[in-house]
Coordinates of C-alpha atoms and ligand atoms in Angstrom, one line a residue:
M1 CA -79.3 62.2 39.0
T2 CA -79.2 58.8 39.4
E3 CA -77.1 56.2 41.1
Q4 CA -74.8 55.7 38.3
A5 CA -74.0 59.0 37.8
S6 CA -71.7 59.4 40.4
R7 CA -70.2 55.5 40.6
E8 CA -67.0 55.1 38.8
I9 CA -67.4 52.1 36.0
V10 CA -64.1 51.0 34.0
L11 CA -64.3 49.3 30.7
H12 CA -61.8 47.5 28.8
G13 CA -61.7 47.6 25.2
I14 CA -59.4 47.9 22.1
G15 CA -56.7 50.1 21.9
G16 CA -57.6 51.9 18.5
S17 CA -55.6 55.4 18.7
P18 CA -53.0 56.0 21.4
G19 CA -53.8 59.2 23.7
I20 CA -55.6 60.3 26.7
C21 CA -59.1 62.5 26.5
I22 CA -60.9 63.3 29.3
G23 CA -64.3 65.2 28.7
K24 CA -68.0 64.9 28.1
A25 CA -69.6 61.6 26.3
Y26 CA -71.7 62.5 23.4
L27 CA -73.8 59.5 22.4
V28 CA -74.4 59.4 18.3
D29 CA -77.7 57.8 17.8
K30 CA -77.5 55.5 14.7
D31 CA -79.8 52.9 15.3
G32 CA -82.3 55.0 17.1
V33 CA -83.6 53.0 20.1
D34 CA -80.9 50.9 20.3
V35 CA -79.1 52.9 22.7
V36 CA -81.4 54.5 24.6
P37 CA -79.9 53.9 28.0
K38 CA -81.6 51.6 30.7
Y39 CA -81.1 51.8 34.4
A40 CA -82.5 51.3 37.7
V41 CA -84.0 54.4 39.6
C42 CA -84.6 54.1 43.3
Q43 CA -87.3 55.2 45.3
T44 CA -85.9 58.5 46.9
K45 CA -84.6 59.4 43.3
L46 CA -88.1 58.9 41.7
E47 CA -89.5 62.3 41.7
A48 CA -86.2 63.8 40.4
E49 CA -86.4 61.3 37.0
K50 CA -90.2 62.7 37.0
K51 CA -89.1 65.9 37.0
R52 CA -86.3 65.5 34.4
F53 CA -88.8 64.0 32.3
K54 CA -91.3 66.8 32.5
V55 CA -88.8 69.5 32.2
A56 CA -87.8 67.5 29.0
V57 CA -91.0 67.5 27.3
K58 CA -91.6 71.3 28.5
K59 CA -88.4 72.0 26.7
A60 CA -90.0 70.0 23.2
I61 CA -92.9 72.3 24.1
D62 CA -91.2 75.6 23.9
E63 CA -89.1 74.8 21.1
L64 CA -92.3 73.9 19.1
H65 CA -94.1 77.0 19.8
A66 CA -90.8 79.2 18.7
I67 CA -90.8 77.3 15.4
I68 CA -94.7 77.8 15.0
K69 CA -93.8 81.3 15.7
E70 CA -91.3 81.7 12.9
T71 CA -93.3 79.6 10.4
S72 CA -94.9 82.1 8.0
A73 CA -98.2 82.4 6.7
E74 CA -97.3 80.1 3.2
L75 CA -96.1 77.3 5.7
R76 CA -98.9 77.4 7.7
E77 CA -100.0 73.8 7.1
N78 CA -96.5 72.5 8.4
A79 CA -97.8 74.4 11.8
K80 CA -100.7 72.7 12.2
I81 CA -99.2 69.1 12.3
L82 CA -96.8 70.9 14.7
E83 CA -99.7 72.0 16.6
T84 CA -100.6 68.4 16.7
H85 CA -97.5 67.5 18.2
V86 CA -98.1 70.0 20.9
V87 CA -100.9 68.6 22.2
L88 CA -99.6 64.9 21.6
L89 CA -96.6 66.1 24.4
K90 CA -99.1 66.7 26.8
D91 CA -101.5 64.0 25.9
K92 CA -102.1 61.8 28.7
M93 CA -101.6 58.4 27.0
L94 CA -98.1 59.4 26.2
Y95 CA -97.3 61.9 28.9
G96 CA -99.4 60.5 31.8
R97 CA -98.3 56.9 30.8
T98 CA -94.7 57.7 30.7
I99 CA -94.8 59.5 34.5
D100 CA -96.4 56.3 35.7
T101 CA -94.2 53.8 33.9
I102 CA -91.1 55.9 36.0
D103 CA -93.3 55.3 39.3
K104 CA -94.1 51.6 39.2
E105 CA -90.9 50.3 37.5
H106 CA -88.6 52.5 39.1
I107 CA -86.5 52.8 35.5
N108 CA -85.6 56.2 33.8
A109 CA -87.2 58.5 31.6
E110 CA -85.6 57.7 28.7
W111 CA -86.7 54.0 28.8
A112 CA -90.2 54.7 30.2
L113 CA -90.9 57.0 27.4
R114 CA -89.6 54.0 24.8
K115 CA -91.4 51.8 26.4
V116 CA -94.9 53.7 26.2
V117 CA -94.1 54.5 22.8
L118 CA -93.6 51.1 21.6
A119 CA -96.8 50.3 22.8
I120 CA -99.0 53.4 21.7
K121 CA -97.8 53.5 18.0
P122 CA -99.3 49.9 17.1
L123 CA -102.5 51.1 18.6
F124 CA -102.2 54.3 15.9
E125 CA -100.8 52.3 13.2
G126 CA -104.4 49.6 13.6
M127 CA -106.5 52.4 13.1
D128 CA -109.2 52.5 10.1
D129 CA -109.2 56.4 10.2
P130 CA -106.6 57.8 7.9
Y131 CA -106.0 60.5 10.1
L132 CA -105.6 59.0 13.2
R133 CA -103.3 56.4 11.4
D134 CA -101.0 59.0 10.0
R135 CA -100.6 60.1 14.1
A136 CA -98.7 57.2 14.4
E137 CA -95.6 59.4 12.7
D138 CA -96.6 62.0 14.9
V139 CA -95.9 60.2 17.6
G140 CA -92.7 58.7 16.6
N141 CA -91.5 62.5 15.9
V142 CA -92.8 63.8 19.3
C143 CA -90.8 60.8 21.6
E144 CA -87.5 61.5 19.4
R145 CA -87.9 65.2 20.4
I146 CA -88.3 64.6 24.2
M147 CA -85.4 62.1 24.2
K148 CA -83.4 64.7 22.2
H149 CA -83.5 66.9 25.2
L150 CA -83.6 64.0 27.8
T151 CA -80.2 62.9 26.2
G152 CA -79.4 65.2 23.5
S153 CA -78.7 62.4 21.3
A154 CA -81.3 61.9 18.7
G155 CA -80.8 62.6 14.6
V156 CA -77.3 63.6 15.6
S157 CA -74.6 64.3 12.7
I158 CA -71.1 64.0 13.6
R159 CA -70.8 66.9 10.9
T160 CA -73.0 69.0 13.0
I161 CA -71.7 68.7 16.8
D162 CA -71.3 72.2 18.1
K163 CA -69.0 71.2 21.4
R164 CA -65.8 69.8 22.5
V165 CA -67.4 66.0 23.0
I166 CA -66.1 62.7 23.0
L167 CA -68.3 60.3 20.8
V168 CA -69.9 57.6 22.0
A169 CA -71.3 54.9 19.4
Q170 CA -72.0 51.6 18.7
D171 CA -69.9 51.5 15.5
L172 CA -68.5 54.7 13.7
S173 CA -67.8 53.5 9.8
P174 CA -64.7 54.6 8.3
A175 CA -66.2 57.5 6.3
E176 CA -67.8 58.3 9.4
T177 CA -65.0 58.6 11.3
S178 CA -63.6 60.8 8.4
Q179 CA -65.9 63.5 8.8
I180 CA -64.7 64.2 12.4
Q181 CA -63.8 67.9 13.3
L182 CA -61.2 68.0 15.2
E183 CA -62.3 71.4 16.8
R184 CA -65.2 69.6 18.3
V185 CA -64.2 65.7 19.0
M186 CA -61.2 64.9 21.3
G187 CA -62.1 61.3 21.0
F188 CA -64.5 58.5 20.3
V189 CA -65.2 54.6 21.6
T190 CA -67.5 52.7 20.2
D191 CA -69.2 49.4 21.3
R192 CA -67.8 47.2 18.0
G193 CA -64.5 47.3 16.1
G194 CA -61.5 45.6 16.3
R195 CA -57.6 46.6 16.1
A196 CA -56.6 47.0 12.4
S197 CA -59.8 48.7 11.3
H198 CA -59.7 51.6 9.2
T199 CA -61.7 53.5 11.8
S200 CA -58.7 52.6 13.8
I201 CA -56.6 53.8 11.4
I202 CA -58.3 57.4 10.4
A203 CA -58.3 57.7 14.3
R204 CA -54.8 57.7 14.7
S205 CA -54.4 60.1 11.6
L206 CA -56.4 62.3 13.4
E207 CA -54.3 61.9 16.5
I208 CA -57.3 61.3 18.6
P209 CA -57.6 58.6 21.4
A210 CA -59.7 56.1 20.5
V211 CA -61.0 52.6 22.6
L212 CA -62.8 50.5 19.9
G213 CA -64.8 46.9 21.0
L214 CA -66.0 48.1 24.4
E215 CA -69.4 46.3 23.7
K216 CA -71.2 48.2 26.5
A217 CA -70.1 51.8 26.1
T218 CA -73.3 52.6 25.1
S219 CA -75.7 51.0 27.4
T220 CA -73.2 51.8 30.4
I221 CA -72.4 55.6 29.2
R222 CA -74.8 58.5 29.4
N223 CA -75.0 62.1 27.5
D224 CA -72.5 64.4 29.1
D225 CA -71.5 61.6 31.6
I226 CA -67.7 62.4 32.1
I227 CA -65.2 60.0 30.5
V228 CA -61.5 59.2 30.5
V229 CA -60.7 57.3 27.2
D230 CA -57.1 56.0 27.5
G231 CA -56.5 54.4 23.5
T232 CA -53.1 54.0 24.8
A233 CA -54.8 51.0 27.1
G234 CA -57.8 50.3 25.9
V235 CA -59.8 50.9 28.9
V236 CA -62.2 53.6 29.5
V237 CA -63.7 55.4 32.5
V238 CA -66.9 56.4 33.2
N239 CA -67.4 58.7 36.5
P240 CA -64.0 59.1 37.2
S241 CA -63.3 59.3 40.9
E242 CA -60.8 62.5 41.9
E243 CA -58.4 60.0 42.1
T244 CA -58.6 58.4 38.7
L245 CA -59.0 61.9 37.2
A246 CA -55.8 63.3 38.4
Q247 CA -54.2 60.3 37.7
A248 CA -55.3 60.5 34.2
E249 CA -54.2 64.1 33.7
T250 CA -51.2 63.3 34.6
R251 CA -50.7 60.7 32.2
K252 CA -52.1 62.9 29.1
I253 CA -49.4 65.2 30.3
E254 CA -46.7 62.6 30.0
F255 CA -48.3 61.5 26.9
E256 CA -48.1 64.8 25.2
N257 CA -44.7 65.4 26.1
R258 CA -43.3 62.4 24.6
R259 CA -45.0 63.1 21.7
A260 CA -43.8 66.5 21.6
F261 CA -40.3 65.1 22.5
Y262 CA -40.3 62.2 19.5
A263 CA -41.8 65.2 17.0
R264 CA -38.9 67.5 17.6
S265 CA -36.5 64.4 16.6
G266 CA -38.9 63.4 13.3
H267 CA -36.5 65.7 10.7
L268 CA -33.2 63.7 12.1
P269 CA -32.4 61.0 9.3
A270 CA -33.4 57.0 10.0
K271 CA -30.0 55.5 9.7
T272 CA -29.2 52.6 11.4
R273 CA -26.2 51.8 13.8
D274 CA -24.6 50.8 10.6
G275 CA -24.9 53.7 8.4
I276 CA -27.6 52.5 6.2
E277 CA -30.5 54.9 5.4
L278 CA -34.2 53.9 5.6
T279 CA -37.0 55.9 3.9
V280 CA -39.7 56.9 6.4
M281 CA -43.0 57.9 4.8
G282 CA -46.6 59.1 5.7
N283 CA -50.0 57.4 5.4
I284 CA -52.8 59.6 4.5
E285 CA -56.3 59.5 3.6
M286 CA -57.3 63.1 2.9
P287 CA -55.0 65.5 1.3
E288 CA -54.9 68.1 4.4
E289 CA -53.2 65.4 6.2
V290 CA -50.3 65.8 4.0
V291 CA -48.7 68.6 5.9
A292 CA -48.9 66.4 9.6
V293 CA -46.9 64.0 7.3
K294 CA -44.0 66.9 6.6
D295 CA -43.9 68.7 10.0
R296 CA -43.4 65.1 11.8
G297 CA -40.4 64.4 9.1
G298 CA -41.9 62.2 6.5
D299 CA -39.8 61.5 3.1
G300 CA -43.1 61.8 1.2
I301 CA -46.3 59.7 1.1
G302 CA -45.9 56.3 1.0
L303 CA -49.6 55.2 0.8
Y304 CA -52.4 57.7 -0.2
R305 CA -55.9 55.8 0.1
T306 CA -57.9 57.6 -2.1
E307 CA -61.4 56.2 -1.6
F308 CA -62.2 58.7 1.2
Q309 CA -63.0 61.4 -1.5
Y310 CA -65.9 58.9 -2.8
L311 CA -67.2 57.5 0.2
A312 CA -69.6 60.3 2.1
R313 CA -71.1 61.2 -1.3
Q314 CA -74.0 60.6 -3.7
D315 CA -72.1 60.6 -6.7
F316 CA -68.7 59.8 -8.2
P317 CA -65.9 62.4 -8.0
S318 CA -65.1 64.1 -11.6
E319 CA -61.8 63.7 -13.2
D320 CA -61.0 67.2 -12.5
E321 CA -62.1 67.1 -8.9
L322 CA -59.8 63.9 -8.1
Y323 CA -56.8 65.9 -10.6
E324 CA -56.8 68.8 -7.6
H325 CA -56.8 66.9 -4.8
Y326 CA -53.8 64.9 -6.1
K327 CA -52.3 68.2 -7.1
D328 CA -53.1 69.8 -3.6
V329 CA -50.7 66.7 -2.0
L330 CA -48.0 66.8 -4.6
D331 CA -47.7 70.6 -4.2
V332 CA -46.8 70.0 -0.6
M333 CA -44.3 67.4 -1.1
P334 CA -41.8 68.8 -4.0
G335 CA -39.4 66.4 -5.1
Q336 CA -40.9 64.0 -2.6
P337 CA -42.8 60.5 -4.0
V338 CA -46.4 60.5 -3.7
T339 CA -47.8 57.1 -3.6
I340 CA -51.3 57.1 -4.8
R341 CA -53.3 54.2 -4.3
T342 CA -55.7 53.7 -6.4
L343 CA -59.3 53.3 -5.3
D344 CA -59.8 50.2 -2.4
I345 CA -63.9 50.6 -2.4
N346 CA -65.7 47.9 -0.8
G347 CA -65.2 45.8 2.2
D348 CA -65.8 48.0 5.3
K349 CA -65.3 51.0 2.9
A350 CA -68.7 51.1 0.6
M351 CA -70.2 54.0 -1.3
A352 CA -73.1 55.9 0.5
H353 CA -74.8 55.2 -3.1
N354 CA -73.7 51.9 -3.4
S355 CA -76.9 49.2 -4.0
D356 CA -75.1 45.9 -4.1
I357 CA -75.1 44.6 -0.6
E358 CA -72.9 41.8 -0.4
E359 CA -72.7 38.9 2.1
N360 CA -69.5 38.6 2.3
P361 CA -68.2 42.2 1.5
V362 CA -64.5 41.9 2.8
L363 CA -64.4 38.9 0.2
G364 CA -66.1 40.4 -2.3
L365 CA -66.0 43.6 -5.0
R366 CA -63.4 45.3 -3.5
A367 CA -60.6 47.3 -4.6
I368 CA -59.1 46.2 -8.1
R369 CA -61.6 43.5 -8.6
Y370 CA -64.6 46.9 -8.3
C371 CA -62.2 48.9 -10.6
L372 CA -61.8 46.1 -13.5
K373 CA -65.6 45.7 -13.5
K374 CA -66.2 49.4 -13.6
P375 CA -63.6 50.7 -16.1
E376 CA -65.2 54.0 -16.5
V377 CA -64.5 54.6 -12.9
F378 CA -61.0 53.0 -12.8
I379 CA -60.0 55.2 -15.8
T380 CA -61.2 58.6 -14.3
Q381 CA -58.8 58.2 -11.5
L382 CA -56.1 56.9 -13.8
R383 CA -56.6 60.1 -16.1
A384 CA -56.8 62.5 -13.0
I385 CA -53.5 60.7 -11.3
L386 CA -51.2 60.6 -14.8
R387 CA -52.6 64.4 -15.2
A388 CA -51.4 65.3 -11.6
A389 CA -48.2 63.3 -12.0
Q390 CA -46.9 66.3 -14.0
H391 CA -46.2 68.8 -10.7
G392 CA -44.1 66.0 -8.8
Q393 CA -43.3 62.1 -8.3
V394 CA -46.2 59.7 -8.2
R395 CA -46.1 56.4 -7.8
I396 CA -49.5 54.0 -8.7
L397 CA -50.2 51.4 -6.0
V398 CA -52.4 48.9 -6.9
P399 CA -54.8 47.4 -4.2
M400 CA -56.1 43.7 -3.4
I401 CA -53.8 42.2 -6.3
S402 CA -54.5 38.6 -6.1
K403 CA -53.3 37.2 -9.7
I404 CA -51.3 38.4 -12.3
E405 CA -54.0 39.2 -14.8
E406 CA -54.9 41.8 -12.4
V407 CA -51.8 43.8 -13.0
Q408 CA -51.6 43.2 -17.0
Q409 CA -55.4 44.1 -17.2
T410 CA -54.2 47.6 -15.1
R411 CA -51.2 48.0 -17.5
R412 CA -53.6 47.9 -20.2
L413 CA -55.9 50.0 -19.0
L414 CA -53.1 52.9 -17.7
E415 CA -52.0 53.0 -21.6
K416 CA -55.6 53.7 -22.4
A417 CA -56.1 56.6 -20.1
A418 CA -52.5 58.0 -21.4
E419 CA -53.7 57.5 -24.9
S420 CA -57.0 59.1 -24.3
L421 CA -55.3 61.6 -22.8
K422 CA -52.9 62.6 -25.5
K423 CA -55.4 62.4 -28.0
E424 CA -57.7 65.4 -25.9
G425 CA -54.4 66.9 -25.8
F426 CA -54.3 67.1 -21.8
R427 CA -51.1 67.5 -19.9
H428 CA -49.7 64.5 -18.4
Q429 CA -47.0 62.2 -17.8
R430 CA -47.1 59.0 -19.1
R431 CA -44.6 56.8 -17.5
V432 CA -45.4 56.5 -14.0
P433 CA -43.9 53.8 -11.8
L434 CA -46.7 51.1 -10.9
G435 CA -46.4 48.9 -7.9
I436 CA -48.8 46.4 -6.2
M437 CA -49.8 45.7 -2.9
I438 CA -49.0 42.7 -1.5
E439 CA -52.0 42.2 0.8
V440 CA -53.5 38.9 -0.3
P441 CA -51.7 35.8 0.7
S442 CA -52.2 34.5 -3.4
A443 CA -49.8 37.3 -4.4
A444 CA -47.5 36.8 -1.6
I445 CA -47.2 33.1 -2.7
M446 CA -46.8 34.3 -6.3
A447 CA -44.1 37.2 -5.5
D448 CA -41.4 35.8 -8.0
A449 CA -43.8 36.0 -10.5
L450 CA -45.9 39.4 -9.8
A451 CA -42.2 41.1 -9.3
R452 CA -41.6 40.6 -13.2
E453 CA -44.6 42.7 -13.9
V454 CA -44.0 45.6 -11.7
D455 CA -42.2 48.4 -10.6
F456 CA -42.1 47.7 -6.6
F457 CA -44.1 46.3 -3.8
S458 CA -46.2 47.3 -1.1
I459 CA -47.0 45.1 1.7
G460 CA -50.1 45.6 3.2
T461 CA -49.8 43.7 6.8
N462 CA -53.6 44.5 7.7
D463 CA -55.1 42.8 5.1
L464 CA -52.2 40.4 4.8
I465 CA -52.9 39.4 7.9
Q466 CA -56.7 39.4 7.9
Y467 CA -56.7 37.1 4.8
T468 CA -54.0 34.9 6.0
M469 CA -55.7 34.2 9.4
A470 CA -59.5 34.1 8.2
I471 CA -60.3 37.1 10.2
D472 CA -62.2 40.1 9.8
R473 CA -60.0 42.9 10.8
G474 CA -62.5 44.6 12.4
N475 CA -64.2 41.8 14.4
R476 CA -63.9 42.0 18.2
H477 CA -64.1 38.7 18.8
V478 CA -61.8 37.4 16.9
A479 CA -59.0 40.5 17.4
Y480 CA -57.1 37.6 19.6
L481 CA -56.0 35.9 16.5
Y482 CA -54.6 39.2 14.8
S483 CA -51.2 39.4 15.5
P484 CA -48.2 40.3 13.1
L485 CA -45.9 38.4 14.7
H486 CA -47.6 34.9 13.6
P487 CA -44.8 32.5 12.1
A488 CA -47.3 32.2 9.1
V489 CA -47.3 36.0 8.8
L490 CA -43.7 35.9 8.9
R491 CA -43.1 33.5 6.7
L492 CA -45.0 35.4 4.1
L493 CA -43.1 38.4 4.8
K494 CA -39.8 36.9 4.0
H495 CA -40.7 35.0 1.0
V496 CA -41.8 38.1 -0.6
T497 CA -39.0 40.0 0.2
E498 CA -36.4 37.7 -1.0
A499 CA -38.7 37.5 -4.2
G500 CA -38.1 41.3 -4.3
A501 CA -34.4 40.9 -4.0
R502 CA -33.7 38.3 -6.3
H503 CA -35.6 40.3 -8.9
N504 CA -34.8 44.0 -7.8
V505 CA -38.1 45.3 -7.2
P506 CA -38.2 47.1 -3.9
V507 CA -40.1 46.3 -1.2
F508 CA -41.8 48.6 1.1
M509 CA -44.2 48.5 3.8
C510 CA -47.5 50.0 4.6
G511 CA -49.3 48.1 6.5
E512 CA -50.2 49.4 10.1
M513 CA -46.9 46.8 11.2
A514 CA -44.8 49.3 9.8
G515 CA -46.1 51.7 12.6
E516 CA -45.0 50.1 15.6
S517 CA -41.5 50.6 16.8
I518 CA -40.7 47.0 18.2
Y519 CA -41.2 45.3 14.6
V520 CA -38.3 47.7 13.4
P521 CA -35.5 45.2 13.8
I522 CA -37.7 42.9 12.0
L523 CA -38.4 44.5 8.7
L524 CA -35.3 45.8 8.9
G525 CA -33.7 42.5 9.2
L526 CA -36.1 41.5 6.2
G527 CA -34.8 43.7 4.2
I528 CA -37.8 46.4 3.5
K529 CA -36.2 49.3 2.2
E530 CA -38.9 51.7 3.1
L531 CA -41.8 52.2 5.4
S532 CA -44.8 54.2 5.1
V533 CA -47.0 54.8 8.5
N534 CA -49.4 57.4 10.2
A535 CA -48.1 60.9 10.3
Q536 CA -47.7 60.8 14.4
A537 CA -45.8 57.8 14.4
I538 CA -43.0 58.9 12.1
P539 CA -40.5 60.5 14.5
L540 CA -40.4 57.0 16.6
I541 CA -40.2 55.1 13.5
K542 CA -37.1 56.9 12.5
S543 CA -35.8 56.9 16.0
A544 CA -36.2 53.3 16.3
V545 CA -34.3 52.5 12.8
R546 CA -31.4 54.5 14.3
A547 CA -31.2 52.2 17.5
V548 CA -30.7 48.9 14.9
D549 CA -28.0 47.4 13.7
V550 CA -29.1 45.9 10.1
E551 CA -26.4 42.6 10.0
Q552 CA -27.6 42.4 13.6
A553 CA -31.6 42.7 13.1
R554 CA -30.7 40.0 9.9
Q555 CA -29.6 37.1 11.7
F556 CA -32.2 37.7 14.6
V557 CA -34.8 37.0 11.7
D558 CA -33.3 33.8 10.9
R559 CA -33.9 32.5 14.5
L560 CA -37.2 34.4 14.7
L561 CA -38.6 32.2 11.8
Q562 CA -37.0 29.5 13.2
Q563 CA -39.8 29.9 16.2
T564 CA -43.7 27.9 15.3
T565 CA -45.8 30.0 18.0
I566 CA -46.8 33.7 18.5
A567 CA -45.6 33.2 22.2
Q568 CA -42.0 32.4 21.2
I569 CA -41.6 34.8 18.8
E570 CA -42.7 37.2 21.4
K571 CA -40.8 35.8 23.9
L572 CA -37.5 36.2 21.7
L573 CA -38.6 40.2 20.7
E574 CA -39.0 41.1 23.8
T575 CA -35.2 40.0 25.0
T576 CA -33.5 41.0 21.8
Y577 CA -35.5 44.6 21.6
G578 CA -37.8 44.9 24.4
D579 CA -35.9 48.3 24.7
L580 CA -38.0 49.7 21.5
K581 CA -41.2 49.2 22.8
N582 CA -42.7 52.0 23.5
N583 CA -46.1 51.8 25.8
H584 CA -47.6 55.2 24.7
H585 CA -47.6 54.0 21.1
H586 CA -47.7 50.3 21.2
I587 CA -51.3 50.0 19.6
W588 CA -51.5 46.5 20.0
E589 CA -51.3 46.0 23.4
R590 CA -54.3 44.8 25.4
Ligands
PEP1 C1 -53.4 47.1 4.2 O1 -54.2 46.4 3.8 O2 -52.2 47.1 5.0 C2 -53.4 48.6 3.9 C3 -52.3 49.2 4.2 O3 -54.3 48.9 3.4 P1 -55.7 49.3 4.1 O4 -55.6 49.3 5.6 O5 -56.4 50.6 3.6 O6 -56.7 48.1 3.9
MG2 MG1 -55.4 47.0 2.5

């Protein structure tokens, strides 16, 4: 036990997913030693710290003995290596020096061990004798084993966590986040990450609280520390006092009651005060989430991010596998639209087996650019979609379109996919509505020309803001520049909705802006016909729609568009529609 253990520490970050959870921290060590905690240990606690180290070493030795005992005769060679590990664990150089370092430098056991290992490993590595050189690796293994018993964090895979914890990591990729098992993980906090990152989006889909961009989470929080995560406010409290804990419990209950209250109203229609009915759909990343969308009263799937079927694996999914996934979703949504977005790979969602490292992945071979470059991958997906389309109301949505030719090429490949299915005798639906994401500024600017090529537009504000403002949506340092209320963003939205109206092309929105109740009057005033949001926001957005009069909202948007700063726009929105702001879900709030 150290002094830090009892002191309450408040860390401020970015609210990634609303809600509150209270529990034990579990450090996910991705980059090895980087998350080894370092802290001072005062004179009176030194004995206890040394004991903690000795206990960890003892556990490591017991563990090795147990493994050796179970090793069969054929694997005697392996057991021998483990026996050398046992010897190393007791070695003066490692064991004795770590204890000395704790003693002399008044530092914690993990840090002392790390220091000693960094010093002795090169000694082995530099030896002439190959046998001794190999011992460097053993030192590393032994260190990991002790570290595991000190911090419990070595070699953690999110899939294998076996207790209810709150994950603490430097960063979690969207693919890793999508592996989180809800019965094990209550929430998570990360040092890096921005407000519109896919990692936050998945946390919202999973309905677990998350705080990102904390900077110092992994260096402050230790394994098994009790922490409070307030994903609504973007705050994490480490070692909370009795009082803080009691307040957090109350806020947690309030939040959950409120969520349950809204959930009950999810099936009421989203009809405005002047009687216009809006469609509110759900965004999903995994086929399983479709049930949550249905339960919350979603009118269909407005965005199915299909790339998650490609991420955490070493090969490409087959056409049959994809077909089964899509059919699963359609079976839950009979008679309702399911918008299957074609592969939006790369950017922050690289495949595990991708070897092409790009310098600026967000500006690189992402989404449709990748698909057109790899037509065999694209056609496999298009064929799976067309085959699945016979089981429901499918729409195809193409991400990252930046010029007309990309739409035309997509159409040609779609034709080719249908042709090949026909030739091979597969049942399929040949005519499927084809829409594009409006998420690159060039597409927004060219909306009137693009409208002639497609059946619908779906605005992706997450990327539209990223590319309009020239900010990486996952970078916490520029998160302050990320606002759907920037006048440039609003003008682009207006330009797109007008082009859609002129050409009779419906304009939908599936970016996160659609999931914030305060923005609903703006979207209705702009004439957006359909919103698609994360499942938990569906009831809330429907209830906001019921509070708005479209004609009034239209006039309001005209006034809003005359403003030239975010501050003016925010003020006008707040004074006119402030009641719609729901703090429990207002994820953009800092
Ligand atoms: C968007 O960019 O707004 C969007 C909905 O797509 P994604 O978040 O998957 O990039
Ligand atoms: Mg996007």
